[in-house]
Amino acid sequence: MSIVSRGFHGRREPAAADLPPGQYLTRDFPVLQAGPTPRVDLDTWQFTISNEAGAKYTWSWRELLALPSEKTTTDIHCVTRWSKLGTTWQGVSLDTLFADVETAADHALVHSYGGYTTNLPLEDLLDGKAWIAYRFEGEDLTPDHGGPARLLVPHLYFWKSAKWVTRIDLLNDDEPGFWEQLGYHNYGDPWREQRYTDD
Ligand SMILES: Nc1nc2c(c(=O)[nH]1)N[C@H]1C(S)=C(S)[C@@H](COP(=O)(O)O)O[C@H]1N2
Ligand SMILES: [Mo]
């Protein structure tokens, strides 16, 4: 009998159908990032949406926490081929943050503290598909996983889920982010195995 129960966190046993092509299952939570973990002070933390006309919508940490939050349980898929099933997050839906934002733009470029960027279509941030997440498995999100708050867009490869998120620029013309400039796919759908530019 094993002392460590596989069902310890209440996760279901995975079915092969839960894994996108070329992915393997992991139960750890690897830390992947291009640079050091930035130190982000909650007193000066800001999240801003900037529309294509330059209008800015900004929230302080206190204002973010005052917004209605959601809990979501979802699978995440890293382009380096690990997938983690049934992860539970809490945060604010981008639908809530975009409620009063005036825009006709189609593209978003997400910016993080530390300079990381990633791009995606604005529609992939809306309709219940993305969150600014600040809790993971019932605990405050740790700095190595993007705390105090990260973007969570689980239907795309996990590099789109920018850690230490601070700004989303809405753009009329698409602009590639950090990994997208370095040869990763512009969209990154794990189910279509869109890893690299020409996939
Ligand atoms: N700011 C920032 N966000 C980032 C990254 C990064 O380097 N910097 N790496 C991305 C990549 S490639 C992955 S797989 C996930 C990893 O998140 P984790 O370290 O919490 O597992 O963060 C994504 N978000
Ligand atoms: Mo990644």
JSON list of N, CA and C in Angstrom, two decimals, residues 70-139:
[
{"chain": "A", "resi": 70, "resn": "GLU", "atom": "N", "xyz": [-13.84, 34.23, -9.84]},
{"chain": "A", "resi": 70, "resn": "GLU", "atom": "CA", "xyz": [-14.37, 32.92, -10.23]},
{"chain": "A", "resi": 70, "resn": "GLU", "atom": "C", "xyz": [-13.34, 31.86, -9.89]},
{"chain": "A", "resi": 71, "resn": "LYS", "atom": "N", "xyz": [-13.84, 30.65, -9.62]},
{"chain": "A", "resi": 71, "resn": "LYS", "atom": "CA", "xyz": [-12.94, 29.50, -9.50]},
{"chain": "A", "resi": 71, "resn": "LYS", "atom": "C", "xyz": [-13.10, 28.66, -10.75]},
{"chain": "A", "resi": 72, "resn": "THR", "atom": "N", "xyz": [-11.99, 28.21, -11.28]},
{"chain": "A", "resi": 72, "resn": "THR", "atom": "CA", "xyz": [-12.06, 27.38, -12.47]},
{"chain": "A", "resi": 72, "resn": "THR", "atom": "C", "xyz": [-11.09, 26.22, -12.34]},
{"chain": "A", "resi": 73, "resn": "THR", "atom": "N", "xyz": [-11.54, 25.04, -12.78]},
{"chain": "A", "resi": 73, "resn": "THR", "atom": "CA", "xyz": [-10.69, 23.85, -12.78]},
{"chain": "A", "resi": 73, "resn": "THR", "atom": "C", "xyz": [-10.45, 23.48, -14.23]},
{"chain": "A", "resi": 74, "resn": "THR", "atom": "N", "xyz": [-9.17, 23.41, -14.60]},
{"chain": "A", "resi": 74, "resn": "THR", "atom": "CA", "xyz": [-8.85, 23.29, -16.02]},
{"chain": "A", "resi": 74, "resn": "THR", "atom": "C", "xyz": [-7.53, 22.55, -16.21]},
{"chain": "A", "resi": 75, "resn": "ASP", "atom": "N", "xyz": [-7.32, 22.05, -17.42]},
{"chain": "A", "resi": 75, "resn": "ASP", "atom": "CA", "xyz": [-6.07, 21.39, -17.79]},
{"chain": "A", "resi": 75, "resn": "ASP", "atom": "C", "xyz": [-5.14, 22.42, -18.41]},
{"chain": "A", "resi": 76, "resn": "ILE", "atom": "N", "xyz": [-3.83, 22.29, -18.17]},
{"chain": "A", "resi": 76, "resn": "ILE", "atom": "CA", "xyz": [-2.86, 23.21, -18.77]},
{"chain": "A", "resi": 76, "resn": "ILE", "atom": "C", "xyz": [-1.81, 22.42, -19.55]},
{"chain": "A", "resi": 77, "resn": "HIS", "atom": "N", "xyz": [-1.34, 23.02, -20.65]},
{"chain": "A", "resi": 77, "resn": "HIS", "atom": "CA", "xyz": [-0.49, 22.31, -21.60]},
{"chain": "A", "resi": 77, "resn": "HIS", "atom": "C", "xyz": [0.70, 23.18, -21.99]},
{"chain": "A", "resi": 78, "resn": "CYS", "atom": "N", "xyz": [1.89, 22.77, -21.59]},
{"chain": "A", "resi": 78, "resn": "CYS", "atom": "CA", "xyz": [3.11, 23.52, -21.94]},
{"chain": "A", "resi": 78, "resn": "CYS", "atom": "C", "xyz": [3.65, 23.00, -23.26]},
{"chain": "A", "resi": 79, "resn": "VAL", "atom": "N", "xyz": [4.18, 23.89, -24.07]},
{"chain": "A", "resi": 79, "resn": "VAL", "atom": "CA", "xyz": [4.72, 23.51, -25.38]},
{"chain": "A", "resi": 79, "resn": "VAL", "atom": "C", "xyz": [5.94, 22.58, -25.23]},
{"chain": "A", "resi": 80, "resn": "THR", "atom": "N", "xyz": [6.60, 22.57, -24.07]},
{"chain": "A", "resi": 80, "resn": "THR", "atom": "CA", "xyz": [7.69, 21.63, -23.82]},
{"chain": "A", "resi": 80, "resn": "THR", "atom": "C", "xyz": [7.16, 20.23, -23.50]},
{"chain": "A", "resi": 81, "resn": "ARG", "atom": "N", "xyz": [5.85, 20.02, -23.67]},
{"chain": "A", "resi": 81, "resn": "ARG", "atom": "CA", "xyz": [5.18, 18.72, -23.73]},
{"chain": "A", "resi": 81, "resn": "ARG", "atom": "C", "xyz": [4.61, 18.21, -22.41]},
{"chain": "A", "resi": 82, "resn": "TRP", "atom": "N", "xyz": [4.77, 18.97, -21.33]},
{"chain": "A", "resi": 82, "resn": "TRP", "atom": "CA", "xyz": [4.05, 18.49, -20.13]},
{"chain": "A", "resi": 82, "resn": "TRP", "atom": "C", "xyz": [2.65, 19.08, -20.10]},
{"chain": "A", "resi": 83, "resn": "SER", "atom": "N", "xyz": [1.73, 18.25, -19.61]},
{"chain": "A", "resi": 83, "resn": "SER", "atom": "CA", "xyz": [0.36, 18.71, -19.35]},
{"chain": "A", "resi": 83, "resn": "SER", "atom": "C", "xyz": [0.03, 18.36, -17.92]},
{"chain": "A", "resi": 84, "resn": "LYS", "atom": "N", "xyz": [-0.78, 19.20, -17.33]},
{"chain": "A", "resi": 84, "resn": "LYS", "atom": "CA", "xyz": [-1.21, 19.00, -15.96]},
{"chain": "A", "resi": 84, "resn": "LYS", "atom": "C", "xyz": [-2.74, 19.10, -15.99]},
{"chain": "A", "resi": 85, "resn": "LEU", "atom": "N", "xyz": [-3.39, 18.08, -15.44]},
{"chain": "A", "resi": 85, "resn": "LEU", "atom": "CA", "xyz": [-4.85, 18.02, -15.55]},
{"chain": "A", "resi": 85, "resn": "LEU", "atom": "C", "xyz": [-5.51, 18.45, -14.25]},
{"chain": "A", "resi": 86, "resn": "GLY", "atom": "N", "xyz": [-6.67, 19.08, -14.39]},
{"chain": "A", "resi": 86, "resn": "GLY", "atom": "CA", "xyz": [-7.50, 19.38, -13.24]},
{"chain": "A", "resi": 86, "resn": "GLY", "atom": "C", "xyz": [-6.91, 20.37, -12.26]},
{"chain": "A", "resi": 87, "resn": "THR", "atom": "N", "xyz": [-6.22, 21.41, -12.76]},
{"chain": "A", "resi": 87, "resn": "THR", "atom": "CA", "xyz": [-5.68, 22.44, -11.87]},
{"chain": "A", "resi": 87, "resn": "THR", "atom": "C", "xyz": [-6.79, 23.43, -11.50]},
{"chain": "A", "resi": 88, "resn": "THR", "atom": "N", "xyz": [-6.77, 23.90, -10.26]},
{"chain": "A", "resi": 88, "resn": "THR", "atom": "CA", "xyz": [-7.83, 24.79, -9.79]},
{"chain": "A", "resi": 88, "resn": "THR", "atom": "C", "xyz": [-7.27, 26.17, -9.48]},
{"chain": "A", "resi": 89, "resn": "TRP", "atom": "N", "xyz": [-7.91, 27.17, -10.05]},
{"chain": "A", "resi": 89, "resn": "TRP", "atom": "CA", "xyz": [-7.45, 28.55, -9.97]},
{"chain": "A", "resi": 89, "resn": "TRP", "atom": "C", "xyz": [-8.59, 29.44, -9.49]},
{"chain": "A", "resi": 90, "resn": "GLN", "atom": "N", "xyz": [-8.22, 30.59, -8.93]},
{"chain": "A", "resi": 90, "resn": "GLN", "atom": "CA", "xyz": [-9.21, 31.62, -8.64]},
{"chain": "A", "resi": 90, "resn": "GLN", "atom": "C", "xyz": [-8.69, 32.95, -9.17]},
{"chain": "A", "resi": 91, "resn": "GLY", "atom": "N", "xyz": [-9.59, 33.71, -9.77]},
{"chain": "A", "resi": 91, "resn": "GLY", "atom": "CA", "xyz": [-9.20, 35.01, -10.28]},
{"chain": "A", "resi": 91, "resn": "GLY", "atom": "C", "xyz": [-10.38, 35.72, -10.90]},
{"chain": "A", "resi": 92, "resn": "VAL", "atom": "N", "xyz": [-10.08, 36.83, -11.56]},
{"chain": "A", "resi": 92, "resn": "VAL", "atom": "CA", "xyz": [-11.12, 37.67, -12.16]},
{"chain": "A", "resi": 92, "resn": "VAL", "atom": "C", "xyz": [-11.19, 37.36, -13.65]},
{"chain": "A", "resi": 93, "resn": "SER", "atom": "N", "xyz": [-12.39, 37.09, -14.13]},
{"chain": "A", "resi": 93, "resn": "SER", "atom": "CA", "xyz": [-12.59, 36.83, -15.55]},
{"chain": "A", "resi": 93, "resn": "SER", "atom": "C", "xyz": [-12.23, 38.08, -16.36]},
{"chain": "A", "resi": 94, "resn": "LEU", "atom": "N", "xyz": [-11.60, 37.89, -17.51]},
{"chain": "A", "resi": 94, "resn": "LEU", "atom": "CA", "xyz": [-11.33, 39.04, -18.37]},
{"chain": "A", "resi": 94, "resn": "LEU", "atom": "C", "xyz": [-12.63, 39.68, -18.85]},
{"chain": "A", "resi": 95, "resn": "ASP", "atom": "N", "xyz": [-13.74, 38.91, -18.87]},
{"chain": "A", "resi": 95, "resn": "ASP", "atom": "CA", "xyz": [-15.03, 39.51, -19.23]},
{"chain": "A", "resi": 95, "resn": "ASP", "atom": "C", "xyz": [-15.40, 40.62, -18.25]},
{"chain": "A", "resi": 96, "resn": "THR", "atom": "N", "xyz": [-15.10, 40.41, -16.99]},
{"chain": "A", "resi": 96, "resn": "THR", "atom": "CA", "xyz": [-15.38, 41.42, -15.96]},
{"chain": "A", "resi": 96, "resn": "THR", "atom": "C", "xyz": [-14.52, 42.65, -16.19]},
{"chain": "A", "resi": 97, "resn": "LEU", "atom": "N", "xyz": [-13.25, 42.45, -16.48]},
{"chain": "A", "resi": 97, "resn": "LEU", "atom": "CA", "xyz": [-12.33, 43.58, -16.67]},
{"chain": "A", "resi": 97, "resn": "LEU", "atom": "C", "xyz": [-12.63, 44.34, -17.96]},
{"chain": "A", "resi": 98, "resn": "PHE", "atom": "N", "xyz": [-13.12, 43.63, -18.97]},
{"chain": "A", "resi": 98, "resn": "PHE", "atom": "CA", "xyz": [-13.41, 44.27, -20.26]},
{"chain": "A", "resi": 98, "resn": "PHE", "atom": "C", "xyz": [-14.81, 44.87, -20.34]},
{"chain": "A", "resi": 99, "resn": "ALA", "atom": "N", "xyz": [-15.60, 44.73, -19.27]},
{"chain": "A", "resi": 99, "resn": "ALA", "atom": "CA", "xyz": [-17.01, 45.13, -19.33]},
{"chain": "A", "resi": 99, "resn": "ALA", "atom": "C", "xyz": [-17.20, 46.57, -19.82]},
{"chain": "A", "resi": 100, "resn": "ASP", "atom": "N", "xyz": [-16.36, 47.49, -19.36]},
{"chain": "A", "resi": 100, "resn": "ASP", "atom": "CA", "xyz": [-16.54, 48.91, -19.73]},
{"chain": "A", "resi": 100, "resn": "ASP", "atom": "C", "xyz": [-15.49, 49.39, -20.72]},
{"chain": "A", "resi": 101, "resn": "VAL", "atom": "N", "xyz": [-14.71, 48.48, -21.28]},
{"chain": "A", "resi": 101, "resn": "VAL", "atom": "CA", "xyz": [-13.64, 48.88, -22.21]},
{"chain": "A", "resi": 101, "resn": "VAL", "atom": "C", "xyz": [-14.23, 49.07, -23.61]},
{"chain": "A", "resi": 102, "resn": "GLU", "atom": "N", "xyz": [-13.98, 50.26, -24.16]},
{"chain": "A", "resi": 102, "resn": "GLU", "atom": "CA", "xyz": [-14.44, 50.53, -25.52]},
{"chain": "A", "resi": 102, "resn": "GLU", "atom": "C", "xyz": [-13.34, 50.13, -26.48]},
{"chain": "A", "resi": 103, "resn": "THR", "atom": "N", "xyz": [-13.66, 49.22, -27.38]},
{"chain": "A", "resi": 103, "resn": "THR", "atom": "CA", "xyz": [-12.66, 48.81, -28.36]},
{"chain": "A", "resi": 103, "resn": "THR", "atom": "C", "xyz": [-13.31, 48.19, -29.58]},
{"chain": "A", "resi": 104, "resn": "ALA", "atom": "N", "xyz": [-12.66, 48.38, -30.73]},
{"chain": "A", "resi": 104, "resn": "ALA", "atom": "CA", "xyz": [-13.03, 47.65, -31.94]},
{"chain": "A", "resi": 104, "resn": "ALA", "atom": "C", "xyz": [-11.81, 46.87, -32.43]},
{"chain": "A", "resi": 105, "resn": "ALA", "atom": "N", "xyz": [-10.79, 46.75, -31.57]},
{"chain": "A", "resi": 105, "resn": "ALA", "atom": "CA", "xyz": [-9.55, 46.08, -31.97]},
{"chain": "A", "resi": 105, "resn": "ALA", "atom": "C", "xyz": [-9.74, 44.56, -31.94]},
{"chain": "A", "resi": 106, "resn": "ASP", "atom": "N", "xyz": [-8.93, 43.87, -32.74]},
{"chain": "A", "resi": 106, "resn": "ASP", "atom": "CA", "xyz": [-9.01, 42.40, -32.80]},
{"chain": "A", "resi": 106, "resn": "ASP", "atom": "C", "xyz": [-7.86, 41.72, -32.08]},
{"chain": "A", "resi": 107, "resn": "HIS", "atom": "N", "xyz": [-6.80, 42.48, -31.73]},
{"chain": "A", "resi": 107, "resn": "HIS", "atom": "CA", "xyz": [-5.58, 41.85, -31.25]},
{"chain": "A", "resi": 107, "resn": "HIS", "atom": "C", "xyz": [-5.20, 42.35, -29.87]},
{"chain": "A", "resi": 108, "resn": "ALA", "atom": "N", "xyz": [-4.56, 41.47, -29.09]},
{"chain": "A", "resi": 108, "resn": "ALA", "atom": "CA", "xyz": [-4.09, 41.85, -27.76]},
{"chain": "A", "resi": 108, "resn": "ALA", "atom": "C", "xyz": [-2.61, 41.48, -27.63]},
{"chain": "A", "resi": 109, "resn": "LEU", "atom": "N", "xyz": [-1.85, 42.40, -27.02]},
{"chain": "A", "resi": 109, "resn": "LEU", "atom": "CA", "xyz": [-0.46, 42.11, -26.67]},
{"chain": "A", "resi": 109, "resn": "LEU", "atom": "C", "xyz": [-0.36, 42.26, -25.15]},
{"chain": "A", "resi": 110, "resn": "VAL", "atom": "N", "xyz": [-0.03, 41.16, -24.50]},
{"chain": "A", "resi": 110, "resn": "VAL", "atom": "CA", "xyz": [-0.01, 41.10, -23.03]},
{"chain": "A", "resi": 110, "resn": "VAL", "atom": "C", "xyz": [1.41, 41.38, -22.55]},
{"chain": "A", "resi": 111, "resn": "HIS", "atom": "N", "xyz": [1.54, 42.23, -21.53]},
{"chain": "A", "resi": 111, "resn": "HIS", "atom": "CA", "xyz": [2.85, 42.60, -20.98]},
{"chain": "A", "resi": 111, "resn": "HIS", "atom": "C", "xyz": [2.95, 42.18, -19.53]},
{"chain": "A", "resi": 112, "resn": "SER", "atom": "N", "xyz": [4.14, 41.74, -19.15]},
{"chain": "A", "resi": 112, "resn": "SER", "atom": "CA", "xyz": [4.39, 41.33, -17.76]},
{"chain": "A", "resi": 112, "resn": "SER", "atom": "C", "xyz": [5.42, 42.23, -17.10]},
{"chain": "A", "resi": 113, "resn": "TYR", "atom": "N", "xyz": [5.36, 42.33, -15.78]},
{"chain": "A", "resi": 113, "resn": "TYR", "atom": "CA", "xyz": [6.52, 42.85, -15.04]},
{"chain": "A", "resi": 113, "resn": "TYR", "atom": "C", "xyz": [7.72, 42.01, -15.43]},
{"chain": "A", "resi": 114, "resn": "GLY", "atom": "N", "xyz": [8.85, 42.65, -15.73]},
{"chain": "A", "resi": 114, "resn": "GLY", "atom": "CA", "xyz": [10.03, 41.94, -16.18]},
{"chain": "A", "resi": 114, "resn": "GLY", "atom": "C", "xyz": [10.21, 41.97, -17.68]},
{"chain": "A", "resi": 115, "resn": "GLY", "atom": "N", "xyz": [9.14, 42.39, -18.43]},
{"chain": "A", "resi": 115, "resn": "GLY", "atom": "CA", "xyz": [9.31, 42.63, -19.85]},
{"chain": "A", "resi": 115, "resn": "GLY", "atom": "C", "xyz": [8.78, 41.56, -20.79]},
{"chain": "A", "resi": 116, "resn": "TYR", "atom": "N", "xyz": [8.36, 40.41, -20.26]},
{"chain": "A", "resi": 116, "resn": "TYR", "atom": "CA", "xyz": [7.81, 39.35, -21.12]},
{"chain": "A", "resi": 116, "resn": "TYR", "atom": "C", "xyz": [6.55, 39.85, -21.82]},
{"chain": "A", "resi": 117, "resn": "THR", "atom": "N", "xyz": [6.37, 39.39, -23.06]},
{"chain": "A", "resi": 117, "resn": "THR", "atom": "CA", "xyz": [5.14, 39.72, -23.79]},
{"chain": "A", "resi": 117, "resn": "THR", "atom": "C", "xyz": [4.62, 38.47, -24.49]},
{"chain": "A", "resi": 118, "resn": "THR", "atom": "N", "xyz": [3.32, 38.44, -24.75]},
{"chain": "A", "resi": 118, "resn": "THR", "atom": "CA", "xyz": [2.73, 37.39, -25.59]},
{"chain": "A", "resi": 118, "resn": "THR", "atom": "C", "xyz": [1.48, 37.95, -26.23]},
{"chain": "A", "resi": 119, "resn": "ASN", "atom": "N", "xyz": [1.21, 37.51, -27.48]},
{"chain": "A", "resi": 119, "resn": "ASN", "atom": "CA", "xyz": [0.07, 38.06, -28.22]},
{"chain": "A", "resi": 119, "resn": "ASN", "atom": "C", "xyz": [-1.00, 37.00, -28.46]},
{"chain": "A", "resi": 120, "resn": "LEU", "atom": "N", "xyz": [-2.22, 37.44, -28.56]},
{"chain": "A", "resi": 120, "resn": "LEU", "atom": "CA", "xyz": [-3.32, 36.55, -28.90]},
{"chain": "A", "resi": 120, "resn": "LEU", "atom": "C", "xyz": [-4.50, 37.38, -29.40]},
{"chain": "A", "resi": 121, "resn": "PRO", "atom": "N", "xyz": [-5.43, 36.72, -30.13]},
{"chain": "A", "resi": 121, "resn": "PRO", "atom": "CA", "xyz": [-6.61, 37.46, -30.56]},
{"chain": "A", "resi": 121, "resn": "PRO", "atom": "C", "xyz": [-7.42, 37.89, -29.34]},
{"chain": "A", "resi": 122, "resn": "LEU", "atom": "N", "xyz": [-7.99, 39.07, -29.37]},
{"chain": "A", "resi": 122, "resn": "LEU", "atom": "CA", "xyz": [-8.79, 39.55, -28.24]},
{"chain": "A", "resi": 122, "resn": "LEU", "atom": "C", "xyz": [-9.91, 38.56, -27.92]},
{"chain": "A", "resi": 123, "resn": "GLU", "atom": "N", "xyz": [-10.49, 37.94, -28.95]},
{"chain": "A", "resi": 123, "resn": "GLU", "atom": "CA", "xyz": [-11.63, 37.04, -28.68]},
{"chain": "A", "resi": 123, "resn": "GLU", "atom": "C", "xyz": [-11.22, 35.84, -27.83]},
{"chain": "A", "resi": 124, "resn": "ASP", "atom": "N", "xyz": [-9.94, 35.49, -27.83]},
{"chain": "A", "resi": 124, "resn": "ASP", "atom": "CA", "xyz": [-9.48, 34.38, -26.98]},
{"chain": "A", "resi": 124, "resn": "ASP", "atom": "C", "xyz": [-9.37, 34.76, -25.51]},
{"chain": "A", "resi": 125, "resn": "LEU", "atom": "N", "xyz": [-9.50, 36.05, -25.22]},
{"chain": "A", "resi": 125, "resn": "LEU", "atom": "CA", "xyz": [-9.51, 36.49, -23.82]},
{"chain": "A", "resi": 125, "resn": "LEU", "atom": "C", "xyz": [-10.93, 36.60, -23.26]},
{"chain": "A", "resi": 126, "resn": "LEU", "atom": "N", "xyz": [-11.93, 36.53, -24.15]},
{"chain": "A", "resi": 126, "resn": "LEU", "atom": "CA", "xyz": [-13.31, 36.83, -23.74]},
{"chain": "A", "resi": 126, "resn": "LEU", "atom": "C", "xyz": [-14.18, 35.57, -23.72]},
{"chain": "A", "resi": 127, "resn": "ASP", "atom": "N", "xyz": [-15.43, 35.76, -23.29]},
{"chain": "A", "resi": 127, "resn": "ASP", "atom": "CA", "xyz": [-16.42, 34.68, -23.25]},
{"chain": "A", "resi": 127, "resn": "ASP", "atom": "C", "xyz": [-16.00, 33.51, -22.37]},
{"chain": "A", "resi": 128, "resn": "GLY", "atom": "N", "xyz": [-15.49, 33.84, -21.18]},
{"chain": "A", "resi": 128, "resn": "GLY", "atom": "CA", "xyz": [-15.21, 32.81, -20.18]},
{"chain": "A", "resi": 128, "resn": "GLY", "atom": "C", "xyz": [-13.97, 31.98, -20.46]},
{"chain": "A", "resi": 129, "resn": "LYS", "atom": "N", "xyz": [-13.06, 32.51, -21.31]},
{"chain": "A", "resi": 129, "resn": "LYS", "atom": "CA", "xyz": [-11.88, 31.73, -21.71]},
{"chain": "A", "resi": 129, "resn": "LYS", "atom": "C", "xyz": [-10.60, 32.15, -21.00]},
{"chain": "A", "resi": 130, "resn": "ALA", "atom": "N", "xyz": [-10.62, 33.27, -20.22]},
{"chain": "A", "resi": 130, "resn": "ALA", "atom": "CA", "xyz": [-9.37, 33.76, -19.64]},
{"chain": "A", "resi": 130, "resn": "ALA", "atom": "C", "xyz": [-9.63, 34.50, -18.33]},
{"chain": "A", "resi": 131, "resn": "TRP", "atom": "N", "xyz": [-8.62, 34.45, -17.46]},
{"chain": "A", "resi": 131, "resn": "TRP", "atom": "CA", "xyz": [-8.73, 35.07, -16.13]},
{"chain": "A", "resi": 131, "resn": "TRP", "atom": "C", "xyz": [-7.41, 35.75, -15.77]},
{"chain": "A", "resi": 132, "resn": "ILE", "atom": "N", "xyz": [-7.48, 36.76, -14.90]},
{"chain": "A", "resi": 132, "resn": "ILE", "atom": "CA", "xyz": [-6.31, 37.21, -14.16]},
{"chain": "A", "resi": 132, "resn": "ILE", "atom": "C", "xyz": [-6.36, 36.43, -12.85]},
{"chain": "A", "resi": 133, "resn": "ALA", "atom": "N", "xyz": [-5.49, 35.44, -12.73]},
{"chain": "A", "resi": 133, "resn": "ALA", "atom": "CA", "xyz": [-5.56, 34.49, -11.62]},
{"chain": "A", "resi": 133, "resn": "ALA", "atom": "C", "xyz": [-4.60, 34.88, -10.51]},
{"chain": "A", "resi": 134, "resn": "TYR", "atom": "N", "xyz": [-5.09, 34.82, -9.27]},
{"chain": "A", "resi": 134, "resn": "TYR", "atom": "CA", "xyz": [-4.21, 35.15, -8.14]},
{"chain": "A", "resi": 134, "resn": "TYR", "atom": "C", "xyz": [-4.19, 34.06, -7.06]},
{"chain": "A", "resi": 135, "resn": "ARG", "atom": "N", "xyz": [-4.95, 32.99, -7.27]},
{"chain": "A", "resi": 135, "resn": "ARG", "atom": "CA", "xyz": [-4.87, 31.85, -6.35]},
{"chain": "A", "resi": 135, "resn": "ARG", "atom": "C", "xyz": [-4.77, 30.56, -7.15]},
{"chain": "A", "resi": 136, "resn": "PHE", "atom": "N", "xyz": [-3.99, 29.60, -6.61]},
{"chain": "A", "resi": 136, "resn": "PHE", "atom": "CA", "xyz": [-3.79, 28.31, -7.25]},
{"chain": "A", "resi": 136, "resn": "PHE", "atom": "C", "xyz": [-3.97, 27.22, -6.18]},
{"chain": "A", "resi": 137, "resn": "GLU", "atom": "N", "xyz": [-4.84, 26.29, -6.43]},
{"chain": "A", "resi": 137, "resn": "GLU", "atom": "CA", "xyz": [-5.13, 25.20, -5.47]},
{"chain": "A", "resi": 137, "resn": "GLU", "atom": "C", "xyz": [-5.40, 25.75, -4.08]},
{"chain": "A", "resi": 138, "resn": "GLY", "atom": "N", "xyz": [-6.17, 26.84, -4.01]},
{"chain": "A", "resi": 138, "resn": "GLY", "atom": "CA", "xyz": [-6.61, 27.38, -2.73]},
{"chain": "A", "resi": 138, "resn": "GLY", "atom": "C", "xyz": [-5.60, 28.24, -1.99]},
{"chain": "A", "resi": 139, "resn": "GLU", "atom": "N", "xyz": [-4.41, 28.46, -2.59]},
{"chain": "A", "resi": 139, "resn": "GLU", "atom": "CA", "xyz": [-3.39, 29.28, -1.93]},
{"chain": "A", "resi": 139, "resn": "GLU", "atom": "C", "xyz": [-3.07, 30.48, -2.82]}
]
